[in-house]
Tab-separated table of C-alpha atoms in Angstrom:
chain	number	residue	atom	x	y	z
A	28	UNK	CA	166.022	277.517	-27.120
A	29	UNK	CA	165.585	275.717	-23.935
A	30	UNK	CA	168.342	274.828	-21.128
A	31	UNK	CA	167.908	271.698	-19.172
A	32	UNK	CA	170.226	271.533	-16.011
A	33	UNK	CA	170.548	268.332	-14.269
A	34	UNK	CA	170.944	267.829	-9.967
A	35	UNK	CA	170.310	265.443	-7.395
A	36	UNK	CA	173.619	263.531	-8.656
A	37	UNK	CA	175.919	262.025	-5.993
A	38	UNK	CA	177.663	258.915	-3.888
A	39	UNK	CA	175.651	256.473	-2.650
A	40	UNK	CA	176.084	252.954	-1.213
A	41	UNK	CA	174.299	250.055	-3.230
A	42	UNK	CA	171.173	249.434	-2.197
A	43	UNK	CA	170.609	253.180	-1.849
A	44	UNK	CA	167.979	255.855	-3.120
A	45	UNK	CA	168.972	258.904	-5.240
A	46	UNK	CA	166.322	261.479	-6.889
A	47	UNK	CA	167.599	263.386	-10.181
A	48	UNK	CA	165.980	266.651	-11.385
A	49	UNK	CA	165.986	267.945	-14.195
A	50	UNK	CA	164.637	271.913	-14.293
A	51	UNK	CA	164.051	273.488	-17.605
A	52	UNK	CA	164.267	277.030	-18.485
A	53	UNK	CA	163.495	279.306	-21.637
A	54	UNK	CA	160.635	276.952	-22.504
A	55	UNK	CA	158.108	275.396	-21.108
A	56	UNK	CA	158.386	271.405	-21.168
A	57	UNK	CA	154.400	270.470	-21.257
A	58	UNK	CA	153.627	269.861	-24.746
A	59	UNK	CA	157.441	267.612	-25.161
A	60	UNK	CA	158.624	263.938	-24.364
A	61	UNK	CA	161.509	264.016	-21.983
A	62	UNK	CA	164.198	261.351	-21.761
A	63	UNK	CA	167.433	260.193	-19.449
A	64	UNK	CA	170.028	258.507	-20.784
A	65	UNK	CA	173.264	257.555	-18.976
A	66	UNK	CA	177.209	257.347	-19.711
A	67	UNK	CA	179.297	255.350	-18.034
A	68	UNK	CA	182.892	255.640	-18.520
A	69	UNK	CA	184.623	253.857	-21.230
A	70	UNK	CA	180.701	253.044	-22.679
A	71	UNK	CA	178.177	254.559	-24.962
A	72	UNK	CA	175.633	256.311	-23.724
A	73	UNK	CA	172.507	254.055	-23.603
A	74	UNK	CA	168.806	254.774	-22.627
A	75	UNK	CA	167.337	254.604	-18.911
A	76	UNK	CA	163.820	255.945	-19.261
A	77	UNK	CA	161.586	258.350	-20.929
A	78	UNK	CA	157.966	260.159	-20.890
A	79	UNK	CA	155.366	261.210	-23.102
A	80	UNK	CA	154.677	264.611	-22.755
A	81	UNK	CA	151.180	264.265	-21.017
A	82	UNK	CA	153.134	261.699	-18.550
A	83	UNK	CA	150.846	259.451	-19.434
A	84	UNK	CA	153.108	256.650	-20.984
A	85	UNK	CA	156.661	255.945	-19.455
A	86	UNK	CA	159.547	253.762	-20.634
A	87	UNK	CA	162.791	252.081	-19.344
A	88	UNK	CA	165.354	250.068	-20.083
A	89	UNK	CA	165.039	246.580	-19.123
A	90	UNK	CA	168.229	246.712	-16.894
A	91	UNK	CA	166.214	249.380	-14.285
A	92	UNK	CA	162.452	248.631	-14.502
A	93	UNK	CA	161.175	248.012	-11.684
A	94	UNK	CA	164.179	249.881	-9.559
A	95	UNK	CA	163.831	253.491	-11.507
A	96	UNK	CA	161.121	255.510	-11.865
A	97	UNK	CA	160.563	258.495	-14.272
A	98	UNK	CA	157.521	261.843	-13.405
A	99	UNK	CA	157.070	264.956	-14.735
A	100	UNK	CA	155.794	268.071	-12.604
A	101	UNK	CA	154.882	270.142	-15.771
A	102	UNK	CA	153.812	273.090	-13.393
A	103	UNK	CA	157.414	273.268	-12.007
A	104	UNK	CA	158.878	272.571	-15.682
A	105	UNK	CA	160.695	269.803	-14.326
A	106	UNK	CA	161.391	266.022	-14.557
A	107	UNK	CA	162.325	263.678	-12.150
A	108	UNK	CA	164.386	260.235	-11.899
A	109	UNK	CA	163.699	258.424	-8.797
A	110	UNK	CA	166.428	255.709	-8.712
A	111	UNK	CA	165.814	252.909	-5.561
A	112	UNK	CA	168.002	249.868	-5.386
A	113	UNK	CA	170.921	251.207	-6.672
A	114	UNK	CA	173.244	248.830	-8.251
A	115	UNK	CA	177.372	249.477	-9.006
A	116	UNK	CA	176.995	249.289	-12.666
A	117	UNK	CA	174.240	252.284	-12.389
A	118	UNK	CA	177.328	254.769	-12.127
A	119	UNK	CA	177.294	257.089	-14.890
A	120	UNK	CA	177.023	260.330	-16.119
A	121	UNK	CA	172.950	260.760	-16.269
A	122	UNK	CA	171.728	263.498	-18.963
A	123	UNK	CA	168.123	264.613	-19.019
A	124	UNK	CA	166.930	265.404	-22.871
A	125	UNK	CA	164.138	266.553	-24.697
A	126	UNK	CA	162.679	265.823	-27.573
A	127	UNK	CA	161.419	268.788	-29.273
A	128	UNK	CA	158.456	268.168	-31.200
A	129	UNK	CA	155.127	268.822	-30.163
A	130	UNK	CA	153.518	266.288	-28.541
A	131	UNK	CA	155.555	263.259	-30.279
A	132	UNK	CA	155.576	260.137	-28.423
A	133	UNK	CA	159.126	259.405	-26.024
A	134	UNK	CA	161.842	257.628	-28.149
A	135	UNK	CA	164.102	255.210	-26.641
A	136	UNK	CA	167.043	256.525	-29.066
A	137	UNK	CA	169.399	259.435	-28.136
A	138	UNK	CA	169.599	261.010	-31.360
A	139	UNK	CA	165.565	261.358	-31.587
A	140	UNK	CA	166.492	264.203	-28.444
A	141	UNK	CA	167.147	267.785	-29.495
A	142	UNK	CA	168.216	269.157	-26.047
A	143	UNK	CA	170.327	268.113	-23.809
A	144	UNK	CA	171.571	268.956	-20.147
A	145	UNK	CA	174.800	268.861	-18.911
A	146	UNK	CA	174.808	265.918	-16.634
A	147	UNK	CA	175.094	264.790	-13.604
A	148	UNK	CA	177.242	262.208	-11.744
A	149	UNK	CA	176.338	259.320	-10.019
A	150	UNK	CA	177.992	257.046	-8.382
A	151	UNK	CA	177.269	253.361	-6.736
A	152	UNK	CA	180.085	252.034	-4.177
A	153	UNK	CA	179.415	248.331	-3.566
């Protein structure tokens, strides 16, 4: 079993920065994609970005390339979202996941994650 638990969430102004973490204990996270997905309110959740498990290969959804960028610190057991430009429609819920199979590529699709954090709120005033 491994517990994911999400931080870094908060208010920010558009235009702003905001760094999520996501820390991992009862397993280590090396050998296991990692994904973040978001909720906003009244909406499915939908993909923001994901990594292979070497960190090698990363992913995003077209609506935050280029804005949002996903690492992996697989010393600290920990993966990061570093979100720049932030935008009004990025509020959401954000939920790290893993998927738990070893060493499978980084899926785009939420129910190809086993584990899932809480979440943690973000939210974009214009």
């Amino acid at each position: 079993q491994v517990q994911l638990v999400e931080s870094g969430g908060g208010l920010v102004q558009a235009g702003g920065s905001l760094r999520l973490s996501c820390a991992a204990s009862g397993r280590t996270l090396s050998n296991y994609a990692m994904g973040w997905f978001r909720q906003a309110p009244g909406k499915e959740r939908e993909f923001v970005a994901a990594i292979s498990w070497s960190g090698g290969n990363t992913y995003y959804a077209d609506s935050v390339k280029g804005r949002f960028t996903i690492s992996r610190d697989n010393a600290k057991n920990t993966v990061y979202l570093q979100m720049n430009s932030l935008k009004p429609e990025d509020t959401a819920d954000y939920f790290c996941a893993a998927r738990w199979r070893l060493r499978v590529g980084a899926s785009d699709e939420a129910h190809e994650y086993d584990y899932w954090g809480q979440g943690t709120q973000v939210t974009v005033s214009s």
